[in-house]
Structure formats: C-alpha cells, structure tokens
Short mmCIF file of C-alpha atoms and ligand atoms in Angstrom, two decimals:
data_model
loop_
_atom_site.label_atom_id
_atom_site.label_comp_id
_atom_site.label_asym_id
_atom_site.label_seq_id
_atom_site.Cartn_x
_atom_site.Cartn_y
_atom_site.Cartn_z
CA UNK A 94 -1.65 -13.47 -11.31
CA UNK A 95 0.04 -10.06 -12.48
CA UNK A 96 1.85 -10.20 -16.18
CA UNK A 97 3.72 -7.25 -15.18
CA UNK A 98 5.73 -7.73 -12.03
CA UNK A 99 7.84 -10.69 -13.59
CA UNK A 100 11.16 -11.35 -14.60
CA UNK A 101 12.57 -8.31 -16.27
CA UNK A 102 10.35 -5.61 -15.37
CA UNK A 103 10.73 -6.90 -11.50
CA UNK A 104 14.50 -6.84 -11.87
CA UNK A 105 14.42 -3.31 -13.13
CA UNK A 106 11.19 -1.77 -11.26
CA UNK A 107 13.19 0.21 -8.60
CA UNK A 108 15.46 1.98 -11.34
CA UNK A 109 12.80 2.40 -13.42
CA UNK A 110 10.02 3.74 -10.89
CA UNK A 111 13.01 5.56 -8.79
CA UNK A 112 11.33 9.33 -8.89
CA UNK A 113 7.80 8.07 -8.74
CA UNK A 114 8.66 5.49 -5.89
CA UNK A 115 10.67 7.94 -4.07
CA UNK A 116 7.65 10.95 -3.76
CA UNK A 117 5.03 7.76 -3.08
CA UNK A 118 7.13 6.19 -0.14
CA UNK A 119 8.76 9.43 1.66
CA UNK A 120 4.95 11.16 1.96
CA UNK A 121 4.05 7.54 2.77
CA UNK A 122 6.12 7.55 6.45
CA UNK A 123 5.61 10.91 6.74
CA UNK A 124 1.90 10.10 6.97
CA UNK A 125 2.38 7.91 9.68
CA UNK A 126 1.33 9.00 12.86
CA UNK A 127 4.85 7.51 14.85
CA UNK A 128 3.99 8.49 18.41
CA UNK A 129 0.83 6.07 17.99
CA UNK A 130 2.71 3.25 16.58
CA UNK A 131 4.85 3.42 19.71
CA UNK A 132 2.37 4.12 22.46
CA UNK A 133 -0.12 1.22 22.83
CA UNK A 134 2.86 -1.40 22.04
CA UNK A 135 5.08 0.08 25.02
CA UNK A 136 2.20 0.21 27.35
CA UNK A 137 2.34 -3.87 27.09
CA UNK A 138 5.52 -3.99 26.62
CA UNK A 139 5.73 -5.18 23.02
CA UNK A 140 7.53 -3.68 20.04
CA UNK A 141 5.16 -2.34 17.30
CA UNK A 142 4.09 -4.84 14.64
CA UNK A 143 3.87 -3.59 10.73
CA UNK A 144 2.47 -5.44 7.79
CA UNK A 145 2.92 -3.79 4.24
CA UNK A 146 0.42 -5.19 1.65
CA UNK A 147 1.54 -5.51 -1.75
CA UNK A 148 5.27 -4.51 -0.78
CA UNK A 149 6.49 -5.07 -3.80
CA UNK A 150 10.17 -4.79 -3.98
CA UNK A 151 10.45 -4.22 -0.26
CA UNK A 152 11.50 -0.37 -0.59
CA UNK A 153 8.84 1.24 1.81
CA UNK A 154 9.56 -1.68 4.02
CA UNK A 155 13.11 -0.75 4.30
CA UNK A 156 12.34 2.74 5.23
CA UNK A 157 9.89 1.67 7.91
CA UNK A 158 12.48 -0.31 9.49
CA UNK A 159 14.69 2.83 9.47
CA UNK A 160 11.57 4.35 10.75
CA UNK A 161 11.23 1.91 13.86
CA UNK A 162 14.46 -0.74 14.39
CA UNK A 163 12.98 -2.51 17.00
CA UNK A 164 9.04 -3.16 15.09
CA UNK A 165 8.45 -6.74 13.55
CA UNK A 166 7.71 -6.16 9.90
CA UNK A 167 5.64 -7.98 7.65
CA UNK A 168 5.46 -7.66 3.87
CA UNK A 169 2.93 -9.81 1.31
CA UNK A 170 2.83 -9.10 -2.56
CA UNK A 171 1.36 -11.88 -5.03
CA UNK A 172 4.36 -11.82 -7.34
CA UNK A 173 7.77 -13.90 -6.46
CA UNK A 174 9.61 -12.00 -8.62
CA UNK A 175 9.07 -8.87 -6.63
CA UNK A 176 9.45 -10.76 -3.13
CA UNK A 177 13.02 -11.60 -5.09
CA UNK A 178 14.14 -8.01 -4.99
CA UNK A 179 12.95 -7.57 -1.91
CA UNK A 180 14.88 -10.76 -0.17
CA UNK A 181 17.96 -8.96 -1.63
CA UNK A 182 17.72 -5.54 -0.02
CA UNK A 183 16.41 -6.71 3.02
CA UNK A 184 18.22 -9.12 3.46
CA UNK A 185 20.29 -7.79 6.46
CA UNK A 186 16.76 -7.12 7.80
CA UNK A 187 15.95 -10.32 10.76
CA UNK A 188 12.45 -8.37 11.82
CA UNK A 189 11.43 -8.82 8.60
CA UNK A 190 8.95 -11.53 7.28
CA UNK A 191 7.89 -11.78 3.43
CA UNK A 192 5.39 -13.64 2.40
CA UNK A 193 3.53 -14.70 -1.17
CA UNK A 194 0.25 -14.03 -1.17
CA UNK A 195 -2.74 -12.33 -2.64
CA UNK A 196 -5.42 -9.55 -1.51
CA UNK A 197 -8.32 -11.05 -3.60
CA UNK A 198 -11.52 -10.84 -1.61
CA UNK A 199 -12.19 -14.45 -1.68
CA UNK A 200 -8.44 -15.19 -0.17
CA UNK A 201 -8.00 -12.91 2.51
CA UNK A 202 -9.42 -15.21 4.88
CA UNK A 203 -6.21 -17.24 4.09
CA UNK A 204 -3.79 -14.86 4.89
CA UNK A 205 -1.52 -15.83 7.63
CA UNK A 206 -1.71 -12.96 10.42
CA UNK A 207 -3.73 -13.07 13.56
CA UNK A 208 -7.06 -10.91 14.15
CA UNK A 209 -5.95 -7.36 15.54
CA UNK A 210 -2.21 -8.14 15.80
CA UNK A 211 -1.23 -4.99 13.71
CA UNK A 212 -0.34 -1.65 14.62
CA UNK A 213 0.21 0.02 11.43
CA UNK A 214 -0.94 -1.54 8.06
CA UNK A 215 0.42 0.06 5.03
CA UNK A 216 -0.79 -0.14 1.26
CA UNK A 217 1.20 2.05 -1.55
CA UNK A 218 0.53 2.18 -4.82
CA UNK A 219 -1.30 -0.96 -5.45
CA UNK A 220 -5.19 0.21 -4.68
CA UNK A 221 -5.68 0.63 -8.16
CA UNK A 222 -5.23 -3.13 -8.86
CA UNK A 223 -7.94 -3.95 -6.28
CA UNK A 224 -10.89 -5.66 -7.79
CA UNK A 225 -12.77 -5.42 -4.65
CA UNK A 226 -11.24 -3.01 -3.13
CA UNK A 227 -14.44 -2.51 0.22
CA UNK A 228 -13.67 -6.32 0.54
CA UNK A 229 -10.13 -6.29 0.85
CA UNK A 230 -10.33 -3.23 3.32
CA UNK A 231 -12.49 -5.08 5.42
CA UNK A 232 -10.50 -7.46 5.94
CA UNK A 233 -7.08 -5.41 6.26
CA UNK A 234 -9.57 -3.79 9.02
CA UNK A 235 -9.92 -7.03 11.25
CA UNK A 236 -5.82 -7.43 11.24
CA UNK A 237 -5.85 -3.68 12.72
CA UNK A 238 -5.37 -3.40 16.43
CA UNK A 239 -7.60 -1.31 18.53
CA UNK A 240 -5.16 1.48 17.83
CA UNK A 241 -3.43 0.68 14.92
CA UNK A 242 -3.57 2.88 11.83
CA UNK A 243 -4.00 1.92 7.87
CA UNK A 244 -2.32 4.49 5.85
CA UNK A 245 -3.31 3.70 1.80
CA UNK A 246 -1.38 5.46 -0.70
CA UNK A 247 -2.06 5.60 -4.61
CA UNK A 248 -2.14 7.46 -7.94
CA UNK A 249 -5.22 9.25 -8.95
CA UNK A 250 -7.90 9.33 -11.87
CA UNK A 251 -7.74 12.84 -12.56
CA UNK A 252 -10.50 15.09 -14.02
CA UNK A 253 -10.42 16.95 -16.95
CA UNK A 254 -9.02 18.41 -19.11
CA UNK A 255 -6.03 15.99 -18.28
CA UNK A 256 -6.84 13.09 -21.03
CA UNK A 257 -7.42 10.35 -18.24
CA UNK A 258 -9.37 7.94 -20.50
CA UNK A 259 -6.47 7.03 -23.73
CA UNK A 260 -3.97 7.27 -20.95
CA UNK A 261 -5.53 4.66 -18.79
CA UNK A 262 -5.97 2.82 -22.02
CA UNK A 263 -2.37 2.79 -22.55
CA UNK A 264 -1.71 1.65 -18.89
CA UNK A 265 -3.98 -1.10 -19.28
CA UNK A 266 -2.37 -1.99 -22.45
CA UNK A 267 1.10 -2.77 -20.82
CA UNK A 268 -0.03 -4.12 -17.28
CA UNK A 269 -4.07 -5.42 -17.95
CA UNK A 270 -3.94 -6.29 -14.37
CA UNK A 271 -4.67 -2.40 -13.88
CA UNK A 272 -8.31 -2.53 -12.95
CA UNK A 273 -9.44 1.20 -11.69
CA UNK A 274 -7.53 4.58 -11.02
CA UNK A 275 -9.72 5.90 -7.66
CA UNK A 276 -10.13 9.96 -6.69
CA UNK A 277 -9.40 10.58 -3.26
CA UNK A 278 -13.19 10.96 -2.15
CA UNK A 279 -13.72 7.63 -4.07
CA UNK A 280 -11.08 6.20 -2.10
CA UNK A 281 -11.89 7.77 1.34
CA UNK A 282 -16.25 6.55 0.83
CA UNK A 283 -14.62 3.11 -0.40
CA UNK A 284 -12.66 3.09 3.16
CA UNK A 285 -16.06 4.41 4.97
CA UNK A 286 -17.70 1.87 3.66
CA UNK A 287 -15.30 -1.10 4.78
CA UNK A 288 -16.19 0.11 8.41
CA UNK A 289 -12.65 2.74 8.94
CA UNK A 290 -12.84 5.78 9.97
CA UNK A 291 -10.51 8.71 7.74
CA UNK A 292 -8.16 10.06 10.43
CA UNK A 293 -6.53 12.34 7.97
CA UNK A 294 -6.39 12.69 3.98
CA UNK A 295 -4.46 14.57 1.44
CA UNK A 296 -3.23 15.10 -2.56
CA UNK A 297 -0.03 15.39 -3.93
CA UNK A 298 2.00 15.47 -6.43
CA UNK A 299 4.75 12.59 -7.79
CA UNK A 300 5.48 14.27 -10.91
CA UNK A 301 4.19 15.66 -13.96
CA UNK A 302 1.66 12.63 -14.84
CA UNK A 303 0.97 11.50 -11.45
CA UNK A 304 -1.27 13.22 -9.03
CA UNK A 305 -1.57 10.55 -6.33
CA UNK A 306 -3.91 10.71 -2.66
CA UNK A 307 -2.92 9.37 1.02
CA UNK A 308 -5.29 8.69 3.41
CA UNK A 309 -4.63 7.70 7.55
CA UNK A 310 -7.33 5.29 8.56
CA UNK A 311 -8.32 3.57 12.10
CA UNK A 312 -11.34 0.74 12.54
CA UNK A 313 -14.56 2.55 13.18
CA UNK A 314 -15.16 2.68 17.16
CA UNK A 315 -19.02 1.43 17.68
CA UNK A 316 -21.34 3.80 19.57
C1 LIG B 69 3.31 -0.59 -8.35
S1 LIG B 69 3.88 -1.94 -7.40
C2 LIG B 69 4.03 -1.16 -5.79
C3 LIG B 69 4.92 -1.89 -4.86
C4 LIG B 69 5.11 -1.19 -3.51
N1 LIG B 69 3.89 -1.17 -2.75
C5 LIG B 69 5.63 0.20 -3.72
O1 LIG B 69 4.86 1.16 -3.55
O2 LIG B 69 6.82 0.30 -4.07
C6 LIG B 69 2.39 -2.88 -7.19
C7 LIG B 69 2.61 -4.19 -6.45
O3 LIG B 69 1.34 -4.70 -6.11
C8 LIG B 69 1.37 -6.10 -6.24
N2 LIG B 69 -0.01 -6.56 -6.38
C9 LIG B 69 -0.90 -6.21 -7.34
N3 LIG B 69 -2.08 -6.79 -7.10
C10 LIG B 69 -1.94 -7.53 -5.98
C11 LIG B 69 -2.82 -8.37 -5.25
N4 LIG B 69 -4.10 -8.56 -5.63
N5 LIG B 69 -2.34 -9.00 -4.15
C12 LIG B 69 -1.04 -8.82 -3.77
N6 LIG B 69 -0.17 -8.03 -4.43
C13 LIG B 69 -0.61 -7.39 -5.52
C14 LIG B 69 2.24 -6.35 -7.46
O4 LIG B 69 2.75 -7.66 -7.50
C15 LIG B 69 3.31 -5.27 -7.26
O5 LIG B 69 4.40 -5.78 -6.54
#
C-alpha cells in the first residue's frame, strides 16, 4: 500500500500537482482517438465504456466525462484517500463507478470488470509505480475490446546530462513506492511485449523537470 497518497498529501494533491496534472491530463484526451470510442459502441447500440486505472483523484475522469456524457466510466486506484477526492468532484457524476483496488500482477485477476468490455482504458501518471509493469498490461489487454484503445501516459527517465540518478533518489525518498521512471521506447517494448500493438507514440513536455511520453495502444490482432 502507497505511504504517499494518504491523508494530507491526498487532500492537497490537485493544488499541489495543478500545472503538472493539467499538461499530463489535457495531452491525455487529446490522445484519444474519439471517433473510435464512438464507432464500434453505436454500431450495437451501446454507449462507450471507459475504465481509468489508478485515477487517482478522479481529475482525468472528469474530463473524459466532458469528453463523452453519455460513456459509463470506471475509475480504480489502491488508495481511499484519493478515491475520497474523487467521490467529491464527481460526485454529480451517475456514469461513474470508483472502485478500490490494486494493479499488482498477482491481483489483477481479481479485478471486477468483464473480459473485453472496455473501449478505452486509460493509465496517467502511475506507470512508474508498476512493479510488473508487462504483467499488469497484459491483463489491462484482456479488459480491451476488439477495438478499444489503451492510451498510457507518464513522466520520463531522462538521459544525460539532466542528473536523473540523485533526483530519482530524492523522489524515492518522499514516496518509496516509486519503483522505475521508463523512456518512451522502454515503455512502448514493455507494451510490445504484453501482446499490444503501439498505434501512435509521442514526448512532451509538463514543465521544466518533467519530460513525460504518451503512447495509443490496441490488443495485437493474430495473423
Ligand atoms: C501521481 S497519482 C496519478 C493519479 C491520476 N492518474 C492522475 O494522473 O491524476 C498516482 C496514483 O496511482 C495510484 N497507484 C499507485 N500504484 C498503484 C497500484 N499498484 N494500483 C492502483 N493504484 C496505484 C496512487 O494511489 C495514486 O492515486
């Protein structure tokens, strides 16, 4: 269980993390291809389904229902403090379903969604905590409809001559949940490897120590 995301420092994340979580989340829906998350869903008649893993204080899931009214929305972070926040802003929200829960390799099974019921999976800022992250993608990939999309969002390790090593020592030092900072090619072969295939990947910026990656992901169509 985290040490960081409790009490105080859940209470105060979103004013805290406001620039940083701002950048992250807006490139976040742009990535999202929308004309797919409609398509497949109106062709049977059904409004798009969403799940956002790790969804911390609910703040990408209340753009995403700005993004799509009508979609049933799903949200699952490990810590009850952040689910807190997130029960406050979306609370006006009745497509929205939160749940407590963790993406540990050895408790995915357990999660409470159906095989290929999702049309768009999201994952910001949290792939860094990940200590399996193949595992965990493998298993986001079986709750991925035939069409549905994964778009993974987080910061980077970045090279030289930026001092990555004493700064990931200090980030370590105030959250030791922090397990490993990815590249984006780390990130995209990690993804490869969990059987998706990269629809789409890019860097940006979220401020002077931040470099983060996206990446737009579907499940690997066998030959
Ligand atoms: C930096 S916050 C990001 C929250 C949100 N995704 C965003 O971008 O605003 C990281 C979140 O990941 C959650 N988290 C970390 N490891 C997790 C795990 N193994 N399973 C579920 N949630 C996890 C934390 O509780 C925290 O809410």
């Amino acid at each position: 269980m985290s040490t960081y995301y409790k009490g105080k420092r859940a209470a105060t994340y979103n004013r805290i993390w406001k620039t940083f979580s701002e950048k992250t989340l807006a490139t976040t829906v742009d990535y999202i291809k929308v004309s797919r998350l409609y398509e497949a869903p109106k062709a049977q008649g059904k409004h798009p389904r969403i799940l956002d893993v790790a969804c911390g204080t609910g703040l990408l899931l209340q753009k995403l229902a700005q993004l799509s009214p009508q979609a049933e929305l799903y949200g699952i972070d490990q810590s009850s403090d952040m689910l807190a926040q997130a029960q406050k802003i979306l609370a006006n929200e009745p497509h929205i379903h939160l749940t407590q829960g963790s993406l540990k390799s050895d408790k995915m099974t357990a999660l409470p969604y159906q095989p290929a019921s999702f049309d768009l999976i999201t994952c910001t800022n949290a792939f860094h905590y990940l200590d399996n992250p193949r595992a965990v993608l493998q298993s986001l990939a079986t709750l991925l409809s035939p069409h549905g999309q994964l778009v993974l969002e987080d910061y980077a390790r970045r090279p030289f001559p930026f001092p990555w090593k004493p700064f990931e020592w200090l980030i370590k030092g105030v959250d030791p949940q922090h397990n490993k900072a990815y590249t984006r090619t780390e990130a995209q072969q990690i993804c490869e490897a969990a059987g998706l295939q990269i629809l789409a990947a890019n860097d940006f910026s979220a401020g002077p120590l931040w470099q983060c990656w996206i990446i737009r992901a579907e499940v690997r169509k066998s030959n």
